[in-house]
Short mmCIF file of C-alpha atoms in Angstrom, two decimals:
data_model
loop_
_atom_site.label_atom_id
_atom_site.label_comp_id
_atom_site.label_asym_id
_atom_site.label_seq_id
_atom_site.Cartn_x
_atom_site.Cartn_y
_atom_site.Cartn_z
CA MET A 5 152.53 28.86 -18.73
CA ALA A 6 155.28 26.96 -16.97
CA SER A 7 155.95 29.88 -14.64
CA ALA A 8 152.28 30.16 -13.67
CA ARG A 9 152.08 26.71 -12.14
CA PRO A 10 154.11 27.48 -8.97
CA GLU A 11 152.08 30.64 -8.54
CA ASN A 12 148.84 28.71 -8.73
CA GLU A 13 150.13 26.12 -6.31
CA PHE A 14 151.19 28.85 -3.88
CA SER A 15 147.76 30.53 -4.10
CA ALA A 16 146.10 27.17 -3.47
CA LEU A 17 148.31 26.69 -0.40
CA LEU A 18 147.36 30.13 0.97
CA ASN A 19 143.66 29.52 0.44
CA SER A 20 143.62 26.02 1.95
CA SER A 21 145.91 26.32 4.98
CA ALA A 22 144.42 27.08 8.42
CA THR A 23 147.74 28.63 9.41
CA ALA A 24 148.03 32.43 9.21
CA ILE A 25 150.32 32.97 6.21
CA PHE A 26 150.89 36.26 4.45
CA GLY A 27 153.47 37.72 2.04
CA ILE A 28 155.13 41.14 2.04
CA ASP A 29 157.22 43.04 -0.50
CA CYS A 30 160.52 44.75 0.14
CA SER A 31 158.79 47.85 1.47
CA GLY A 32 156.94 45.80 4.10
CA CYS A 33 153.52 46.01 2.45
CA ILE A 34 151.32 42.93 2.46
CA THR A 35 150.98 41.23 -0.92
CA ARG A 36 149.33 37.91 -0.02
CA TRP A 37 146.70 37.12 2.67
CA SER A 38 145.61 33.56 3.48
CA LEU A 39 142.33 32.29 4.86
CA GLY A 40 144.20 31.38 8.06
CA ALA A 41 145.43 34.99 8.34
CA LYS A 42 141.87 36.26 7.92
CA ALA A 43 140.72 33.96 10.77
CA LEU A 44 143.60 34.86 13.07
CA TYR A 45 143.84 38.62 12.57
CA GLY A 46 140.24 39.34 11.59
CA TYR A 47 141.06 41.32 8.41
CA SER A 48 139.78 40.56 4.90
CA ASP A 49 141.93 40.57 1.73
CA GLU A 50 140.65 44.00 0.74
CA GLU A 51 141.56 45.43 4.17
CA MET A 52 145.12 44.15 4.25
CA LEU A 53 146.52 43.91 0.70
CA GLY A 54 148.88 46.86 0.23
CA VAL A 55 148.88 47.71 3.96
CA HIS A 56 152.18 47.84 5.84
CA TRP A 57 152.66 44.79 8.02
CA GLN A 58 153.22 47.01 11.11
CA ALA A 59 149.42 47.11 11.32
CA LEU A 60 149.60 43.53 12.65
CA ALA A 61 151.82 44.39 15.62
CA PRO A 62 151.33 46.50 18.78
CA PRO A 63 153.15 49.87 18.56
CA ASP A 64 155.91 48.70 20.94
CA LYS A 65 156.72 45.86 18.51
CA HIS A 66 157.16 48.00 15.36
CA SER A 67 160.90 48.38 15.88
CA GLU A 68 161.06 44.62 16.27
CA LEU A 69 159.51 44.20 12.80
CA ASN A 70 162.01 46.62 11.30
CA THR A 71 164.87 44.65 12.87
CA LEU A 72 163.47 41.38 11.49
CA PHE A 73 163.03 42.87 8.02
CA ASP A 74 166.54 44.35 8.00
CA LYS A 75 167.85 40.94 9.02
CA LEU A 76 165.85 39.42 6.19
CA LYS A 77 167.32 41.85 3.64
CA ARG A 78 170.71 40.61 4.76
CA LYS A 79 169.52 37.22 3.63
CA ARG A 80 169.07 35.90 7.23
CA SER A 81 165.76 34.22 7.97
CA THR A 82 164.01 34.00 11.38
CA PRO A 83 162.46 30.53 11.60
CA ILE A 84 160.75 30.95 15.02
CA TYR A 85 160.26 34.10 17.04
CA ILE A 86 158.09 34.48 20.14
CA THR A 87 156.39 37.87 20.20
CA GLN A 88 152.99 39.56 20.35
CA ARG A 89 150.63 40.46 17.54
CA LEU A 90 147.51 42.64 17.17
CA ARG A 91 144.06 41.64 15.93
CA LYS A 92 141.65 43.91 14.12
CA ASN A 93 139.56 44.27 17.31
CA GLY A 94 142.59 45.60 19.21
CA GLU A 95 143.29 42.40 21.09
CA VAL A 96 146.98 41.65 21.66
CA PHE A 97 147.88 37.96 21.65
CA ASP A 98 150.98 35.84 22.13
CA ALA A 99 152.29 34.53 18.84
CA GLU A 100 154.92 32.27 17.40
CA PHE A 101 156.20 34.21 14.38
CA SER A 102 158.36 32.99 11.48
CA ILE A 103 159.57 34.91 8.41
CA PHE A 104 161.34 33.54 5.33
CA PRO A 105 162.79 35.39 2.35
CA ILE A 106 161.30 35.12 -1.20
CA ARG A 107 163.88 35.32 -3.98
CA GLY A 108 163.35 36.22 -7.58
CA GLU A 109 163.15 33.43 -10.13
CA GLY A 110 166.68 32.39 -11.04
CA SER A 111 168.16 35.04 -8.79
CA GLU A 112 169.53 35.37 -5.24
CA ASP A 113 167.96 38.77 -4.85
CA ILE A 114 165.23 39.04 -2.19
CA ILE A 115 162.00 40.38 -3.61
CA GLY A 116 159.82 39.88 -0.54
CA ALA A 117 159.11 37.66 2.44
CA LEU A 118 156.66 35.04 3.64
CA SER A 119 155.46 35.17 7.27
CA ILE A 120 153.73 32.44 9.30
CA THR A 121 151.93 33.32 12.56
CA THR A 122 150.58 30.87 15.18
CA ASP A 123 148.46 31.96 18.15
CA ILE A 124 150.17 30.47 21.19
CA THR A 125 148.07 32.24 23.85
CA GLU A 126 146.53 29.03 25.17
CA ARG A 127 149.85 27.25 24.98
CA ARG A 128 151.57 30.04 26.91
CA GLU A 129 148.81 29.99 29.51
CA SER A 130 149.16 26.21 29.84
CA GLU A 131 152.92 26.56 30.11
CA ALA A 132 152.45 29.26 32.78
CA ARG A 133 150.06 27.03 34.69
CA LEU A 134 152.46 24.11 34.40
CA ALA A 135 155.35 26.31 35.52
CA GLU A 136 153.32 27.53 38.50
CA PHE A 137 152.29 23.98 39.33
CA ALA A 138 155.90 22.84 39.06
CA LYS A 139 156.93 25.73 41.30
CA GLN A 140 154.29 24.73 43.85
CA ILE A 141 155.43 21.11 43.73
CA GLU A 142 159.03 22.25 44.15
CA THR A 143 158.02 24.44 47.11
CA ILE A 144 156.15 21.53 48.70
CA LEU A 145 159.07 19.19 48.19
CA ASP A 146 161.44 21.79 49.65
CA THR A 147 159.30 22.50 52.72
CA VAL A 148 157.68 19.14 53.51
CA LEU A 149 159.02 17.56 56.71
CA ASP A 150 159.14 14.06 55.21
CA GLY A 151 162.07 13.02 53.08
CA ILE A 152 161.23 12.23 49.44
CA ILE A 153 163.61 10.16 47.33
CA THR A 154 163.14 9.04 43.71
CA VAL A 155 164.93 5.91 42.55
CA ASN A 156 165.13 4.36 39.07
CA PRO A 157 164.39 0.65 38.47
CA SER A 158 168.09 -0.14 38.98
CA GLY A 159 168.02 1.32 42.48
CA ILE A 160 169.96 4.49 41.58
CA ILE A 161 168.94 7.69 43.38
CA GLU A 162 167.70 10.33 40.92
CA SER A 163 166.54 13.08 43.31
CA VAL A 164 166.21 13.95 46.99
CA ASN A 165 164.43 16.82 48.69
CA PRO A 166 165.93 19.00 51.49
CA ALA A 167 164.13 16.98 54.17
CA ALA A 168 165.84 13.79 52.94
CA GLU A 169 169.18 15.64 53.05
CA ARG A 170 168.51 16.61 56.70
CA ILE A 171 167.38 13.12 57.69
CA PHE A 172 170.30 11.22 56.15
CA GLN A 173 172.83 14.09 56.58
CA TYR A 174 173.97 13.86 52.95
CA ARG A 175 174.05 16.75 50.47
CA ALA A 176 172.06 15.99 47.33
CA HIS A 177 175.12 15.89 45.05
CA GLU A 178 176.73 13.31 47.36
CA ILE A 179 174.05 10.65 46.88
CA ILE A 180 172.34 11.41 43.56
CA GLY A 181 173.64 8.74 41.21
CA CYS A 182 174.42 6.34 44.09
CA ASN A 183 172.62 3.11 44.88
CA VAL A 184 169.82 3.75 47.37
CA ASN A 185 171.15 0.97 49.60
CA VAL A 186 173.77 3.46 50.81
CA LEU A 187 170.97 4.76 53.05
CA MET A 188 170.25 1.30 54.51
CA PRO A 189 171.90 -0.74 57.25
CA GLU A 190 172.25 -4.51 57.07
CA PRO A 191 170.46 -6.72 56.19
CA TYR A 192 168.52 -4.27 53.98
CA HIS A 193 171.74 -3.00 52.38
CA SER A 194 172.66 -6.39 50.92
CA GLU A 195 169.13 -7.55 50.14
CA HIS A 196 167.79 -4.46 48.35
CA ASP A 197 169.18 -5.03 44.85
CA GLY A 198 167.93 -8.60 44.90
CA TYR A 199 164.52 -7.35 45.92
CA LEU A 200 164.42 -4.94 42.93
CA ARG A 201 165.46 -7.73 40.53
CA ASN A 202 162.83 -10.05 41.95
CA TYR A 203 160.18 -7.36 41.62
CA ALA A 204 161.19 -6.64 38.01
CA ARG A 205 160.99 -10.39 37.23
CA THR A 206 157.83 -11.37 39.13
CA GLY A 207 155.98 -8.13 39.84
CA LYS A 208 155.58 -9.23 43.48
CA ALA A 209 156.06 -6.30 45.85
CA LYS A 210 156.99 -6.55 49.52
CA ILE A 211 156.74 -2.91 50.57
CA ILE A 212 155.51 -0.99 47.50
CA GLY A 213 152.22 0.60 48.37
CA ILE A 214 152.60 -0.44 52.02
CA GLY A 215 153.93 1.79 54.79
CA ARG A 216 156.08 0.14 57.41
CA GLU A 217 158.71 0.84 60.04
CA VAL A 218 162.32 0.14 59.00
CA LYS A 219 165.87 1.21 59.88
CA GLY A 220 167.84 3.91 58.08
CA ARG A 221 171.55 4.79 58.06
CA ARG A 222 172.89 8.33 58.18
CA LYS A 223 176.10 9.54 56.57
CA ASN A 224 177.95 9.18 59.90
CA GLY A 225 176.85 5.52 60.16
CA GLU A 226 174.17 6.13 62.79
CA ILE A 227 171.27 3.67 62.57
CA PHE A 228 167.86 5.18 63.31
CA PRO A 229 164.18 4.11 63.11
CA MET A 230 162.11 5.52 60.29
CA SER A 231 158.76 5.03 58.60
CA LEU A 232 158.91 4.21 54.88
CA ALA A 233 156.24 4.26 52.19
CA VAL A 234 157.16 3.39 48.59
CA ALA A 235 155.06 4.10 45.51
CA GLU A 236 155.70 3.11 41.90
CA GLN A 237 155.60 5.95 39.38
CA ILE A 238 154.93 5.05 35.74
CA SER A 239 154.53 7.79 33.12
CA GLY A 240 154.83 6.70 29.49
CA ASP A 241 158.23 5.12 29.11
CA SER A 242 159.40 6.63 32.42
CA HIS A 243 159.50 4.27 35.39
CA ALA A 244 160.66 5.11 38.90
CA PHE A 245 160.03 4.49 42.58
CA VAL A 246 159.22 7.25 45.05
CA GLY A 247 160.07 6.70 48.70
CA VAL A 248 158.67 8.86 51.50
CA VAL A 249 160.57 8.59 54.78
CA ALA A 250 160.16 10.12 58.22
CA ASP A 251 162.64 10.03 61.09
CA ILE A 252 160.65 8.58 64.01
CA THR A 253 163.48 8.60 66.54
CA GLU A 254 161.73 11.11 68.79
CA SER A 255 158.34 9.42 68.50
CA LYS A 256 159.91 6.04 69.35
CA GLN A 257 161.60 7.64 72.34
CA ARG A 258 158.28 9.17 73.42
CA GLU A 259 156.63 5.79 72.90
CA LEU A 260 159.25 4.16 75.13
CA GLU A 261 158.79 6.87 77.75
CA LEU A 262 155.01 6.43 77.56
CA GLN A 263 155.39 2.68 78.00
CA GLN A 264 157.57 3.28 81.06
CA GLN A 265 155.09 5.83 82.39
CA TYR A 266 152.26 3.40 81.70
CA LYS A 267 154.02 0.74 83.74
CA LEU A 268 154.58 3.24 86.55
CA VAL A 269 150.91 4.26 86.35
CA GLN A 270 149.89 0.59 86.46
CA VAL A 271 151.99 0.08 89.59
CA SER A 272 150.56 3.27 91.09
CA ASN A 273 147.03 2.16 90.18
CA GLU A 274 147.60 -1.20 91.80
CA LYS A 275 148.85 0.51 94.95
CA LEU A 276 145.97 2.98 94.78
CA THR A 277 143.47 0.15 94.32
CA ALA A 278 144.91 -1.64 97.32
CA SER A 279 144.75 1.59 99.33
CA ILE A 280 141.15 2.15 98.25
CA GLU A 281 140.24 -1.37 99.27
CA LYS A 282 141.85 -0.77 102.64
CA LEU A 283 140.01 2.54 102.97
CA LYS A 284 136.74 0.84 102.03
CA ALA A 285 137.36 -1.81 104.65
CA MET A 286 138.21 0.87 107.20
CA GLN A 287 135.14 2.84 106.17
CA GLU A 288 132.94 -0.23 106.56
CA GLN A 289 134.47 -0.84 109.97
CA LEU A 290 133.87 2.77 110.92
CA VAL A 291 130.30 2.60 109.62
CA GLN A 292 129.75 -0.52 111.69
CA SER A 293 131.32 1.29 114.64
CA GLU A 294 128.94 4.19 114.05
CA LYS A 295 126.01 1.76 113.99
CA MET A 296 127.22 0.04 117.16
CA ALA A 297 127.74 3.42 118.78
CA ALA A 298 124.22 4.38 117.78
CA LEU A 299 122.87 1.14 119.19
CA GLY A 300 124.95 1.72 122.33
CA GLY A 301 123.48 5.18 122.62
CA LEU A 302 120.06 3.67 122.07
CA VAL A 303 120.59 1.18 124.89
CA ALA A 304 121.90 3.95 127.14
CA GLY A 305 118.89 6.07 126.25
CA LEU A 306 116.58 3.15 126.94
CA ALA A 307 118.15 2.57 130.36
CA HIS A 308 117.91 6.28 131.20
CA GLU A 309 114.37 6.76 129.94
CA ILE A 310 112.75 3.69 131.55
CA ASN A 311 114.63 4.14 134.80
CA THR A 312 112.17 6.79 136.02
CA PRO A 313 108.86 4.96 135.35
CA ILE A 314 110.31 1.65 136.59
CA GLY A 315 111.67 3.36 139.70
CA ILE A 316 108.29 4.93 140.38
CA GLY A 317 106.67 1.53 139.85
CA VAL A 318 109.09 -0.14 142.27
CA THR A 319 108.51 2.55 144.92
CA ALA A 320 104.74 2.39 144.43
CA SER A 321 104.71 -1.41 144.66
CA SER A 322 106.78 -1.20 147.83
CA HIS A 323 104.23 1.25 149.18
CA LEU A 324 101.45 -1.18 148.24
CA SER A 325 103.27 -3.92 150.13
CA THR A 326 103.45 -1.68 153.23
CA ILE A 327 99.72 -0.90 153.01
CA SER A 328 98.97 -4.61 152.57
CA GLU A 329 101.01 -5.52 155.68
CA SER A 330 99.26 -2.80 157.75
CA LEU A 331 95.82 -4.03 156.67
CA THR A 332 96.74 -7.65 157.41
CA THR A 333 98.01 -6.76 160.92
CA ALA A 334 94.94 -4.66 161.75
CA LEU A 335 92.65 -7.39 160.46
CA ASN A 336 94.41 -10.09 162.48
CA GLU A 337 94.29 -8.00 165.64
CA ASN A 338 90.68 -7.08 164.95
CA THR A 339 91.59 -3.40 165.24
CA LEU A 340 90.64 -2.42 161.66
CA ARG A 341 88.32 0.54 161.57
CA ARG A 342 86.03 1.47 158.69
CA SER A 343 87.80 4.76 158.10
CA GLU A 344 91.21 3.06 157.93
CA LEU A 345 89.86 0.52 155.44
CA ASP A 346 88.39 3.21 153.17
CA SER A 347 91.62 5.20 153.30
CA SER A 348 93.73 2.14 152.54
CA ILE A 349 91.48 1.14 149.59
CA GLU A 350 91.72 4.67 148.11
CA GLU A 351 95.50 4.71 148.53
CA ILE A 352 95.77 1.23 146.99
CA SER A 353 93.70 2.42 144.03
CA THR A 354 95.81 5.54 143.54
CA THR A 355 99.07 3.66 143.87
CA SER A 356 97.90 0.92 141.48
CA GLU A 357 96.96 3.54 138.90
CA LEU A 358 100.39 5.18 139.36
CA ILE A 359 102.10 1.82 138.86
CA PHE A 360 99.96 1.11 135.76
CA ARG A 361 100.69 4.47 134.16
CA ASN A 362 104.44 4.17 134.71
CA LEU A 363 104.58 0.56 133.56
CA GLU A 364 102.56 1.53 130.46
CA ARG A 365 104.99 4.39 129.81
CA ALA A 366 107.94 2.01 130.21
CA ALA A 367 106.29 -0.53 127.90
CA LYS A 368 105.73 2.15 125.26
CA LEU A 369 109.34 3.28 125.55
CA ILE A 370 110.59 -0.30 125.28
CA SER A 371 108.33 -0.92 122.25
CA SER A 372 109.59 2.20 120.47
CA PHE A 373 113.21 1.47 121.30
CA LYS A 374 112.78 -2.13 120.21
CA GLN A 375 111.26 -1.15 116.84
CA VAL A 376 114.00 1.39 116.14
CA ALA A 377 116.71 -1.05 117.19
CA VAL A 378 115.23 -3.79 114.97
CA ASP A 379 114.96 -1.35 112.05
CA GLN A 380 118.63 -0.42 112.35
CA SER A 381 119.70 -4.05 111.97
CA ASN A 382 117.11 -4.94 109.30
CA GLU A 383 117.39 -3.83 105.67
CA GLU A 384 113.89 -4.89 104.60
CA LEU A 385 111.43 -2.34 103.21
CA ARG A 386 108.16 -1.68 105.01
CA GLU A 387 105.49 0.99 104.90
CA ILE A 388 105.72 3.63 107.62
CA ASN A 389 103.79 6.73 108.59
CA VAL A 390 106.63 9.24 108.36
CA GLY A 391 105.24 11.57 111.03
CA GLU A 392 104.67 8.76 113.53
CA TYR A 393 108.03 7.14 112.83
CA LEU A 394 109.78 10.49 113.29
CA GLU A 395 108.18 10.66 116.75
CA GLU A 396 109.63 7.23 117.55
CA ILE A 397 113.05 8.29 116.29
CA LEU A 398 112.98 11.45 118.40
CA LEU A 399 111.83 9.42 121.41
CA SER A 400 114.96 7.29 121.03
CA LEU A 401 117.04 10.45 120.61
CA ARG A 402 115.50 12.20 123.62
CA PRO A 403 118.48 11.54 125.94
CA GLU A 404 120.83 13.09 123.31
CA LEU A 405 118.48 16.02 122.69
CA LYS A 406 118.25 16.68 126.46
CA LYS A 407 122.04 16.46 126.69
CA TYR A 408 122.44 19.15 124.01
CA HIS A 409 119.40 21.18 125.17
CA CYS A 410 117.74 20.88 121.76
CA THR A 411 114.08 20.48 120.84
CA VAL A 412 112.66 19.18 117.55
CA ASP A 413 109.39 20.25 115.97
CA ILE A 414 107.81 18.01 113.31
CA SER A 415 105.58 19.62 110.70
CA ALA A 416 103.53 17.37 108.43
CA VAL A 417 100.53 18.89 106.61
CA GLU A 418 98.94 15.46 106.12
CA PRO A 419 99.79 11.84 106.94
CA VAL A 420 102.68 10.74 104.76
CA LEU A 421 102.89 6.99 104.05
CA ILE A 422 105.96 5.65 102.26
CA THR A 423 107.56 2.25 101.77
CA ILE A 424 111.15 2.60 102.92
CA ASN A 425 114.00 0.98 104.82
CA PRO A 426 113.21 2.32 108.31
CA GLY A 427 116.71 1.66 109.65
CA ALA A 428 118.29 3.70 106.85
CA PHE A 429 115.69 6.43 107.39
CA TYR A 430 116.57 6.44 111.11
CA GLN A 431 120.25 6.92 110.27
CA ILE A 432 119.45 9.85 107.98
CA VAL A 433 117.31 11.69 110.52
CA SER A 434 119.40 10.91 113.60
CA ASN A 435 122.71 11.89 111.95
CA VAL A 436 121.39 15.20 110.56
CA VAL A 437 119.59 16.11 113.82
CA ILE A 438 122.59 15.30 116.07
CA ASN A 439 124.83 17.12 113.54
CA ALA A 440 122.63 20.21 114.00
CA CYS A 441 122.96 19.93 117.79
CA LEU A 442 126.73 19.51 117.69
CA HIS A 443 127.66 21.91 114.89
CA GLY A 444 124.69 24.19 114.39
CA TYR A 445 124.08 25.03 118.02
CA GLN A 446 127.49 23.85 119.28
CA GLU A 447 125.81 22.08 122.23
CA LYS A 448 124.27 25.34 123.47
CA GLY A 449 120.74 24.34 122.56
CA GLY A 450 118.10 25.50 120.12
CA GLU A 451 115.16 24.39 117.98
CA ILE A 452 115.31 22.11 114.95
CA GLN A 453 112.45 22.09 112.43
CA ILE A 454 111.54 19.01 110.37
CA ASN A 455 109.09 19.44 107.46
CA VAL A 456 107.80 16.46 105.48
CA ALA A 457 105.51 16.18 102.47
CA LEU A 458 104.83 13.80 99.58
CA ARG A 459 105.18 15.43 96.16
CA ASN A 460 105.39 13.89 92.67
CA GLY A 461 105.89 10.39 94.06
CA ALA A 462 108.79 11.33 96.33
CA LEU A 463 109.24 12.13 100.02
CA LYS A 464 110.42 15.72 100.42
CA MET A 465 111.95 16.45 103.80
CA THR A 466 113.85 19.44 105.17
CA ILE A 467 115.76 19.52 108.46
CA GLU A 468 116.55 23.11 109.43
CA ASP A 469 118.33 24.80 112.31
CA HIS A 470 119.01 28.44 113.10
CA GLY A 471 122.48 28.01 114.47
CA VAL A 472 125.90 29.31 113.48
CA GLY A 473 125.74 28.00 109.90
CA ILE A 474 128.52 26.47 107.80
CA PRO A 475 131.50 28.53 106.52
CA ALA A 476 131.31 29.10 102.75
CA ASP A 477 134.64 27.31 102.15
CA LYS A 478 133.37 24.17 103.92
CA VAL A 479 129.84 23.83 102.50
CA GLY A 480 131.08 21.81 99.54
CA LYS A 481 133.04 19.40 101.76
CA ILE A 482 130.55 18.40 104.46
CA PHE A 483 129.47 15.22 102.62
CA ASP A 484 133.09 14.14 102.00
CA PRO A 485 134.23 11.09 103.99
CA PHE A 486 136.34 11.83 107.07
CA PHE A 487 135.74 15.59 106.82
CA THR A 488 135.03 16.99 110.28
CA THR A 489 135.72 20.15 112.28
CA ARG A 490 135.50 18.21 115.58
CA ARG A 491 138.27 15.64 115.12
CA THR A 492 139.89 16.73 118.38
CA LYS A 493 136.55 16.10 120.10
CA GLY A 494 136.07 12.60 118.74
CA GLY A 495 134.39 13.37 115.40
CA THR A 496 135.00 10.80 112.63
CA GLY A 497 133.67 12.79 109.68
CA LEU A 498 131.49 9.87 108.59
CA GLY A 499 128.06 10.92 109.81
CA LEU A 500 126.99 13.11 106.89
CA ASN A 501 128.94 10.94 104.43
CA ILE A 502 126.84 7.96 105.56
CA VAL A 503 123.70 10.09 105.10
CA TYR A 504 124.83 11.12 101.59
CA ASN A 505 125.55 7.51 100.53
CA ILE A 506 122.25 6.21 101.95
CA VAL A 507 120.21 8.93 100.20
CA THR A 508 121.99 8.96 96.82
CA GLN A 509 123.04 5.32 96.44
CA ALA A 510 120.81 3.10 98.54
CA MET A 511 117.62 5.17 98.07
CA LYS A 512 118.47 6.72 94.64
CA GLY A 513 117.50 10.12 96.00
CA ALA A 514 119.16 13.52 96.38
CA ILE A 515 120.42 15.62 99.26
CA SER A 516 121.69 19.19 99.35
CA VAL A 517 122.38 21.87 101.94
CA GLU A 518 121.99 25.63 102.05
CA SER A 519 123.73 27.56 104.77
CA SER A 520 124.54 31.13 105.73
CA PRO A 521 126.87 32.17 108.56
CA GLN A 522 124.93 32.94 111.76
CA LYS A 523 121.62 32.13 110.03
CA GLY A 524 121.67 28.37 110.20
CA SER A 525 121.56 25.45 107.78
CA CYS A 526 118.81 23.66 105.88
CA PHE A 527 119.23 20.10 104.59
CA SER A 528 116.87 19.23 101.72
CA ILE A 529 116.29 15.52 101.13
CA SER A 530 114.30 13.89 98.31
CA ILE A 531 113.60 10.14 98.46
CA PRO A 532 111.66 8.59 95.53
CA MET A 533 109.02 5.95 96.14
CA PRO A 534 110.48 2.48 95.47
CA THR A 535 109.36 0.51 92.42
CA ALA A 536 107.35 -2.69 92.65
CA ASP A 537 110.48 -4.70 91.81
CA GLN A 538 112.41 -3.04 94.63
CA ILE A 539 109.61 -3.78 97.10
CA SER A 540 109.27 -7.42 96.01
CA SER A 541 113.03 -7.99 96.14
#
């Protein structure tokens, strides 16, 4: 009975252990089969007892089993062996395999063996994933542009990546095991160990977790600017600091260059601003000169236009004086005949009517000229009948139109009333019309068509000629200040620029031009009705 107790204990162990345990005899046939073996391999006791243990291994591992068993017969055990095993369903799995000899009672002879199998598939997969992850981390550390340095709590360098080697110009073996302050210039070099001791004692960090700009020292002693971020790494009992550094020499140089360029740009901007102010002042002077020239032309036109009716009036009044003297003489001498009296009365009547008509014409001219002149010097808004005001403008331009042999036709489908700055409107029309005479017809004469209408609360006006047109490469420049093709003939290049600024800025409208060579040009102008606030102001 004494010998049965170990056997019973062994059977109990087989039936209670979750580990795959089985026994084989010297021929390699299975003699014992545990519950763990049933779960792992999928075979029952009946299926495996007496079966050769090669049934548990893939065919390519059979020779391996023979080698292990031969080794066992030579009384050499195999505690742990990594291999592959085969389940009943044909699935091959990674296994950790151990085999131990069984000796006869009271003898050194081997009568069999005991094998223990552990499925390590998941462990191998985890190890493979960890190895791949470690490889990826190593690849990142090797290829990242920033230097990465690990330091133990005593300040001793434990590892550096290739980027750190390039930055500090040390090989890894030259600085691993050295104090990290070898990479620091003064005062950091002397202060660093004290900083670590203070941190270990108080837990107060100065740069841990905070990126900042510091100085580094290369192997050759060169001091350079770098960015530094330090993190604390705690894993179980392991404690270290990880520093990430980047050489910012080039970026600091670029920053310095940008600062210098910025200063140069500031100086250039100041000069440009001064030049712009001068140009604005010059432009304002030129605009005023243009206005004065326009007023001068207006005065000249007034003198020319009223000269004829006034001259006729003066001649007629002189004739009246002569008739009056003749009548007085004849009356005094009592030689006045009835026929002479009737003739003198008729001539006086005709001459008086001639004087009245010419004085009325002169008065109308003076009134029109006066209104236009006042409008040019007054910036107040007032309501005008566009068609009628265009007639007044053209009346003031008549001397210029005669000079250039041009006629203007106004087309308005219906009366157009709009509240506007008449002086600004005069400048728009007069500049575009005279521009057509000068450039469109090149002073050779022709017809200019003005069309006006009120649509969607805005004055729509076109001024069109059928002259030589504008070259395609100059169409986009005609509203630019100082752009002119007649500079040698006294052109300032401000006329259409003034028109553009008045329409787009002062009147918040729009102006455009369409032109084809030898077919003429058409200026399209849109001026919105002013708001109540604009009118009241």
